[in-house]
């Protein structure tokens, strides 16, 4: 398999990133963050989650976020939904892309959604057909595909089986996610390879957390295994609920740098992405884990030594 000439980046900082940060940002700051991401050239952004606000209070402003988004025909703003009620809220808010999540193990799925993986797959089918009926595009994420905090190792056959099951409801894309940040590149090659073999026409997206510093290596392995889309968060915002001191998603600007130097287009302006990572740093109350925000681009403007 040859690497794609271009990779689409989905900015997940406003949702996955901020949901796992300690600091709680105002709706206005979140909207400014989204505007800066769009200005940097990102064209797909996960901006909100339509989950029960009692369970995830900091995502309670999903409707306000959608009402305040920069109006651009060339940008797609995605919303996370976990059930029919969430889908109805997303549709009412004007969301044009929804993402549903199915965990690769029953125990993780139960703790997150209160039901088994099979029951979430049934919900996904229902949401997918509701989305089709209303002209909203729908994708699905296989979470904890590389390891589960409760069940441990996840058999590759299990991931392939769930991928086949969710594919029956025709998502436009399937994401394979390392939710807790335990994957290594060899495993990424194997799982992406096996899912691509089972579903040769399906677009695959990678979602990696840098919890154990293997995030960018995993992203590279996914690209080489045929992934066309990667999730990332500016600055590397976020965390991991199962590793309290962990860093978040792979940093968007670090990914843009790596892919750009490999000759792979992302459409994202590296300098602007770095500026945004440095800007969000002031709002989350700590230095962002992304390395490009510290080191700067290369080749770049000559800087004074010292
Ligand atoms: Zn995540």
CSV table of C-alpha atoms and ligand atoms in Angstrom, one decimal:
chain,number,residue,atom,x,y,z
A,1,UNK,CA,0.0,0.0,0.0
A,2,UNK,CA,1.3,3.4,-0.9
A,3,UNK,CA,0.7,6.5,1.3
A,4,UNK,CA,-2.0,8.9,0.1
A,5,UNK,CA,-0.8,12.1,-1.5
A,6,UNK,CA,-3.1,14.1,0.7
A,7,UNK,CA,-4.6,13.4,4.2
A,8,UNK,CA,-7.7,15.1,5.6
A,9,UNK,CA,-7.3,16.3,9.1
A,10,UNK,CA,-10.3,16.4,11.5
A,11,UNK,CA,-9.7,18.9,14.3
A,12,UNK,CA,-11.1,17.3,17.4
A,13,UNK,CA,-9.7,19.8,19.9
A,14,UNK,CA,-13.0,21.7,20.5
A,15,UNK,CA,-14.7,18.4,21.6
A,16,UNK,CA,-12.4,15.5,22.5
A,17,UNK,CA,-9.6,17.9,23.5
A,18,UNK,CA,-11.6,20.4,25.7
A,19,UNK,CA,-13.8,17.7,27.2
A,20,UNK,CA,-10.8,16.2,28.8
A,21,UNK,CA,-9.1,19.4,29.9
A,22,UNK,CA,-9.4,20.6,33.5
A,23,UNK,CA,-10.1,24.3,32.6
A,24,UNK,CA,-13.6,25.0,31.5
A,25,UNK,CA,-13.8,27.4,28.5
A,26,UNK,CA,-16.6,29.7,27.7
A,27,UNK,CA,-18.7,29.3,24.6
A,28,UNK,CA,-17.1,32.4,23.2
A,29,UNK,CA,-13.6,31.1,23.6
A,30,UNK,CA,-14.6,27.7,22.1
A,31,UNK,CA,-16.0,29.6,19.1
A,32,UNK,CA,-12.9,31.6,18.7
A,33,UNK,CA,-10.8,28.4,18.8
A,34,UNK,CA,-13.0,26.9,16.0
A,35,UNK,CA,-12.7,30.1,14.0
A,36,UNK,CA,-8.9,30.0,14.3
A,37,UNK,CA,-8.8,26.4,13.2
A,38,UNK,CA,-10.8,27.2,10.1
A,39,UNK,CA,-8.6,30.2,9.4
A,40,UNK,CA,-5.6,27.8,9.6
A,41,UNK,CA,-7.1,25.7,6.8
A,42,UNK,CA,-8.9,22.9,8.7
A,43,UNK,CA,-12.1,22.0,6.9
A,44,UNK,CA,-13.6,19.4,9.2
A,45,UNK,CA,-13.9,20.1,12.9
A,46,UNK,CA,-15.6,18.1,15.7
A,47,UNK,CA,-17.2,21.0,17.5
A,48,UNK,CA,-19.6,19.6,20.1
A,49,UNK,CA,-21.2,16.5,21.6
A,50,UNK,CA,-24.9,16.1,21.9
A,51,UNK,CA,-24.8,13.9,25.0
A,52,UNK,CA,-26.7,14.2,28.2
A,53,UNK,CA,-25.6,17.6,29.7
A,54,UNK,CA,-25.9,16.1,33.2
A,55,UNK,CA,-23.2,13.5,32.2
A,56,UNK,CA,-20.9,15.9,30.4
A,57,UNK,CA,-21.8,19.4,31.7
A,58,UNK,CA,-19.0,21.1,29.7
A,59,UNK,CA,-20.6,20.1,26.4
A,60,UNK,CA,-24.0,21.5,27.4
A,61,UNK,CA,-23.5,24.4,25.1
A,62,UNK,CA,-23.6,22.3,21.9
A,63,UNK,CA,-26.6,24.2,20.5
A,64,UNK,CA,-25.0,27.6,21.3
A,65,UNK,CA,-21.8,26.4,19.6
A,66,UNK,CA,-23.7,25.4,16.4
A,67,UNK,CA,-25.6,28.7,16.4
A,68,UNK,CA,-22.3,30.7,16.6
A,69,UNK,CA,-20.1,28.8,14.1
A,70,UNK,CA,-18.4,30.7,11.3
A,71,UNK,CA,-20.7,30.3,8.3
A,72,UNK,CA,-18.7,28.8,5.6
A,73,UNK,CA,-19.8,26.5,2.8
A,74,UNK,CA,-16.4,24.8,2.6
A,75,UNK,CA,-16.2,23.8,6.3
A,76,UNK,CA,-18.0,20.8,7.9
A,77,UNK,CA,-18.8,20.9,11.6
A,78,UNK,CA,-19.4,17.6,13.2
A,79,UNK,CA,-21.3,16.6,16.3
A,80,UNK,CA,-21.0,13.5,18.5
A,81,UNK,CA,-24.2,11.6,19.2
A,82,UNK,CA,-24.7,8.4,21.2
A,83,UNK,CA,-28.5,7.9,20.9
A,84,UNK,CA,-31.6,9.0,19.1
A,85,UNK,CA,-32.2,11.9,21.4
A,86,UNK,CA,-28.7,13.2,20.7
A,87,UNK,CA,-29.3,12.8,17.0
A,88,UNK,CA,-32.5,14.7,17.1
A,89,UNK,CA,-30.8,17.6,19.0
A,90,UNK,CA,-27.9,17.6,16.4
A,91,UNK,CA,-30.4,17.7,13.5
A,92,UNK,CA,-32.3,20.5,15.1
A,93,UNK,CA,-29.1,22.5,15.7
A,94,UNK,CA,-28.3,22.3,12.0
A,95,UNK,CA,-25.4,19.8,12.3
A,96,UNK,CA,-24.5,18.3,8.9
A,97,UNK,CA,-22.2,15.5,10.0
A,98,UNK,CA,-22.8,13.3,13.0
A,99,UNK,CA,-20.4,10.7,14.5
A,100,UNK,CA,-21.5,7.8,16.6
A,101,UNK,CA,-19.2,5.7,18.8
A,102,UNK,CA,-19.2,1.9,19.4
A,103,UNK,CA,-16.7,0.5,21.8
A,104,UNK,CA,-14.8,-2.6,20.8
A,105,UNK,CA,-15.4,-4.3,24.2
A,106,UNK,CA,-18.7,-4.8,26.0
A,107,UNK,CA,-17.4,-3.6,29.3
A,108,UNK,CA,-16.1,-0.3,28.1
A,109,UNK,CA,-19.3,0.2,26.0
A,110,UNK,CA,-21.5,-0.6,29.1
A,111,UNK,CA,-19.6,2.0,31.2
A,112,UNK,CA,-19.8,4.6,28.5
A,113,UNK,CA,-23.3,4.0,27.1
A,114,UNK,CA,-25.0,1.6,29.5
A,115,UNK,CA,-25.4,-1.2,26.9
A,116,UNK,CA,-23.4,-3.9,25.1
A,117,UNK,CA,-21.5,-3.2,21.9
A,118,UNK,CA,-24.2,-5.1,20.0
A,119,UNK,CA,-26.9,-2.8,21.4
A,120,UNK,CA,-24.9,0.3,20.4
A,121,UNK,CA,-24.6,-1.2,16.9
A,122,UNK,CA,-28.4,-1.4,16.7
A,123,UNK,CA,-28.6,2.2,17.8
A,124,UNK,CA,-26.0,3.2,15.2
A,125,UNK,CA,-28.2,1.5,12.5
A,126,UNK,CA,-31.2,3.5,13.7
A,127,UNK,CA,-29.3,6.8,13.7
A,128,UNK,CA,-27.7,6.1,10.4
A,129,UNK,CA,-31.1,5.6,8.7
A,130,UNK,CA,-32.5,8.7,10.4
A,131,UNK,CA,-29.4,10.6,9.2
A,132,UNK,CA,-29.9,9.4,5.6
A,133,UNK,CA,-33.6,10.5,5.7
A,134,UNK,CA,-32.6,14.0,6.8
A,135,UNK,CA,-29.6,14.5,4.5
A,136,UNK,CA,-27.0,14.4,7.3
A,137,UNK,CA,-23.9,12.5,6.7
A,138,UNK,CA,-23.0,9.9,9.3
A,139,UNK,CA,-19.7,8.2,10.4
A,140,UNK,CA,-18.9,5.8,13.2
A,141,UNK,CA,-15.9,5.3,15.5
A,142,UNK,CA,-14.7,1.9,16.8
A,143,UNK,CA,-13.4,3.0,20.2
A,144,UNK,CA,-10.7,1.3,22.2
A,145,UNK,CA,-9.8,-0.8,19.2
A,146,UNK,CA,-6.2,-1.2,20.3
A,147,UNK,CA,-6.8,-2.0,24.0
A,148,UNK,CA,-9.4,-1.6,26.7
A,149,UNK,CA,-8.8,-0.4,30.3
A,150,UNK,CA,-11.3,-3.1,31.6
A,151,UNK,CA,-10.8,-6.1,29.3
A,152,UNK,CA,-7.2,-5.6,28.3
A,153,UNK,CA,-6.1,-6.7,24.8
A,154,UNK,CA,-8.8,-6.6,22.1
A,155,UNK,CA,-8.6,-9.4,19.5
A,156,UNK,CA,-8.2,-8.1,16.0
A,157,UNK,CA,-11.0,-10.4,14.9
A,158,UNK,CA,-13.3,-8.6,17.2
A,159,UNK,CA,-12.5,-5.2,15.7
A,160,UNK,CA,-13.0,-6.6,12.2
A,161,UNK,CA,-16.3,-8.1,13.2
A,162,UNK,CA,-17.6,-4.8,14.6
A,163,UNK,CA,-16.3,-2.9,11.6
A,164,UNK,CA,-18.3,-5.3,9.3
A,165,UNK,CA,-21.4,-4.9,11.5
A,166,UNK,CA,-21.3,-1.1,11.5
A,167,UNK,CA,-20.5,-1.0,7.8
A,168,UNK,CA,-23.9,-2.6,7.0
A,169,UNK,CA,-25.5,0.7,7.9
A,170,UNK,CA,-23.3,2.5,5.3
A,171,UNK,CA,-21.3,5.1,7.2
A,172,UNK,CA,-19.4,7.4,4.8
A,173,UNK,CA,-16.3,6.6,6.9
A,174,UNK,CA,-15.2,4.4,9.8
A,175,UNK,CA,-12.7,5.6,12.4
A,176,UNK,CA,-10.5,3.2,14.3
A,177,UNK,CA,-9.6,4.8,17.6
A,178,UNK,CA,-7.0,4.3,20.2
A,179,UNK,CA,-9.1,5.9,22.9
A,180,UNK,CA,-6.8,5.3,25.8
A,181,UNK,CA,-3.5,5.7,24.0
A,182,UNK,CA,-1.9,2.2,24.2
A,183,UNK,CA,-1.4,1.3,20.5
A,184,UNK,CA,1.9,0.8,18.8
A,185,UNK,CA,2.6,1.1,15.0
A,186,UNK,CA,2.8,-2.7,14.2
A,187,UNK,CA,-0.7,-3.1,15.7
A,188,UNK,CA,-2.0,-0.1,13.7
A,189,UNK,CA,-0.6,-1.6,10.5
A,190,UNK,CA,-2.3,-4.9,11.3
A,191,UNK,CA,-5.7,-3.6,12.3
A,192,UNK,CA,-6.0,-1.0,9.5
A,193,UNK,CA,-4.8,-3.6,7.1
A,194,UNK,CA,-7.3,-6.2,8.3
A,195,UNK,CA,-10.2,-3.8,8.3
A,196,UNK,CA,-9.3,-2.5,4.8
A,197,UNK,CA,-9.1,-6.1,3.6
A,198,UNK,CA,-12.6,-6.8,5.0
A,199,UNK,CA,-14.1,-3.5,3.7
A,200,UNK,CA,-12.0,-2.5,0.7
A,201,UNK,CA,-14.2,0.4,-0.4
A,202,UNK,CA,-14.7,2.0,3.1
A,203,UNK,CA,-12.9,5.3,3.9
A,204,UNK,CA,-10.8,4.8,7.1
A,205,UNK,CA,-9.9,7.4,9.7
A,206,UNK,CA,-7.4,7.1,12.5
A,207,UNK,CA,-7.9,8.5,16.0
A,208,UNK,CA,-4.8,8.4,18.2
A,209,UNK,CA,-4.1,9.6,21.7
A,210,UNK,CA,-0.5,10.3,22.6
A,211,UNK,CA,-0.8,8.9,26.2
A,212,UNK,CA,2.3,6.8,25.8
A,213,UNK,CA,4.1,8.9,23.2
A,214,UNK,CA,3.3,6.6,20.3
A,215,UNK,CA,0.7,8.8,18.7
A,216,UNK,CA,2.6,10.2,15.7
A,217,UNK,CA,4.2,6.9,15.0
A,218,UNK,CA,0.7,5.3,15.0
A,219,UNK,CA,-0.5,8.1,12.7
A,220,UNK,CA,2.3,7.3,10.3
A,221,UNK,CA,1.5,3.6,10.4
A,222,UNK,CA,-2.1,4.3,9.7
A,223,UNK,CA,-1.2,6.5,6.7
A,224,UNK,CA,1.0,3.8,5.3
A,225,UNK,CA,-1.8,1.3,5.8
A,226,UNK,CA,-4.2,3.3,3.8
A,227,UNK,CA,-6.0,5.7,6.2
A,228,UNK,CA,-7.2,8.8,4.4
A,229,UNK,CA,-8.3,10.8,7.4
A,230,UNK,CA,-6.7,11.5,10.8
A,231,UNK,CA,-8.1,13.1,13.9
A,232,UNK,CA,-5.8,15.6,15.8
A,233,UNK,CA,-6.2,18.4,18.3
A,234,UNK,CA,-4.4,21.7,18.1
A,235,UNK,CA,-1.7,21.9,20.8
A,236,UNK,CA,-2.4,18.2,21.6
A,237,UNK,CA,-5.2,19.3,23.9
A,238,UNK,CA,-7.0,16.8,26.0
A,239,UNK,CA,-6.2,13.9,28.2
A,240,UNK,CA,-7.2,10.4,28.9
A,241,UNK,CA,-9.7,9.6,31.6
A,242,UNK,CA,-7.8,6.4,32.4
A,243,UNK,CA,-4.4,8.0,32.8
A,244,UNK,CA,-4.8,11.2,34.9
A,245,UNK,CA,-1.5,12.9,33.9
A,246,UNK,CA,-1.7,11.9,30.3
A,247,UNK,CA,-1.5,14.2,27.3
A,248,UNK,CA,-4.3,14.3,24.7
A,249,UNK,CA,-4.8,13.7,21.0
A,250,UNK,CA,-1.9,13.8,18.6
A,251,UNK,CA,-1.1,17.5,18.1
A,252,UNK,CA,-2.5,18.9,14.8
A,253,UNK,CA,0.5,21.1,14.1
A,254,UNK,CA,3.0,18.3,14.8
A,255,UNK,CA,1.0,16.1,12.4
A,256,UNK,CA,0.9,18.8,9.7
A,257,UNK,CA,4.6,19.3,10.0
A,258,UNK,CA,5.4,15.5,9.7
A,259,UNK,CA,3.0,15.0,6.8
A,260,UNK,CA,4.1,18.2,5.0
A,261,UNK,CA,7.8,17.2,5.2
A,262,UNK,CA,6.8,13.8,3.7
A,263,UNK,CA,5.2,15.6,0.7
A,264,UNK,CA,1.6,14.8,1.9
A,265,UNK,CA,-0.8,17.7,1.6
A,266,UNK,CA,-3.2,18.5,4.5
A,267,UNK,CA,-4.3,22.0,3.4
A,268,UNK,CA,-3.4,23.3,6.9
A,269,UNK,CA,-1.1,26.3,7.3
A,270,UNK,CA,1.6,25.2,9.8
A,271,UNK,CA,2.4,28.7,11.1
A,272,UNK,CA,-1.2,29.5,11.7
A,273,UNK,CA,-1.7,26.1,13.4
A,274,UNK,CA,1.2,26.8,15.7
A,275,UNK,CA,-0.1,30.3,16.5
A,276,UNK,CA,-3.5,28.7,17.5
A,277,UNK,CA,-1.8,26.1,19.6
A,278,UNK,CA,0.0,28.9,21.4
A,279,UNK,CA,-3.2,30.9,21.7
A,280,UNK,CA,-5.2,28.0,23.2
A,281,UNK,CA,-2.4,27.5,25.7
A,282,UNK,CA,-3.3,30.7,27.4
A,283,UNK,CA,-6.9,29.5,27.9
A,284,UNK,CA,-6.3,25.9,29.2
A,285,UNK,CA,-3.9,27.1,31.9
A,286,UNK,CA,-0.9,24.9,31.1
A,287,UNK,CA,1.7,24.5,28.4
A,288,UNK,CA,0.4,22.4,25.5
A,289,UNK,CA,2.1,19.1,24.9
A,290,UNK,CA,2.6,19.7,21.1
A,291,UNK,CA,6.3,20.0,20.2
A,292,UNK,CA,6.0,22.4,17.2
A,293,UNK,CA,4.5,25.1,19.5
A,294,UNK,CA,7.9,24.9,21.4
A,295,UNK,CA,10.4,24.2,18.6
A,296,UNK,CA,8.8,26.2,15.7
A,297,UNK,CA,8.7,25.0,12.1
A,298,UNK,CA,11.6,24.0,9.9
A,299,UNK,CA,12.6,25.4,7.5
A,300,UNK,CA,11.3,28.7,8.8
A,301,UNK,CA,12.1,32.2,9.6
A,302,UNK,CA,15.6,32.6,11.0
A,303,UNK,CA,15.4,33.2,14.8
A,304,UNK,CA,17.9,34.8,17.1
A,305,UNK,CA,19.9,32.2,19.0
A,306,UNK,CA,19.5,31.9,22.7
B,1,LIG,ZN1,-10.4,10.5,21.7
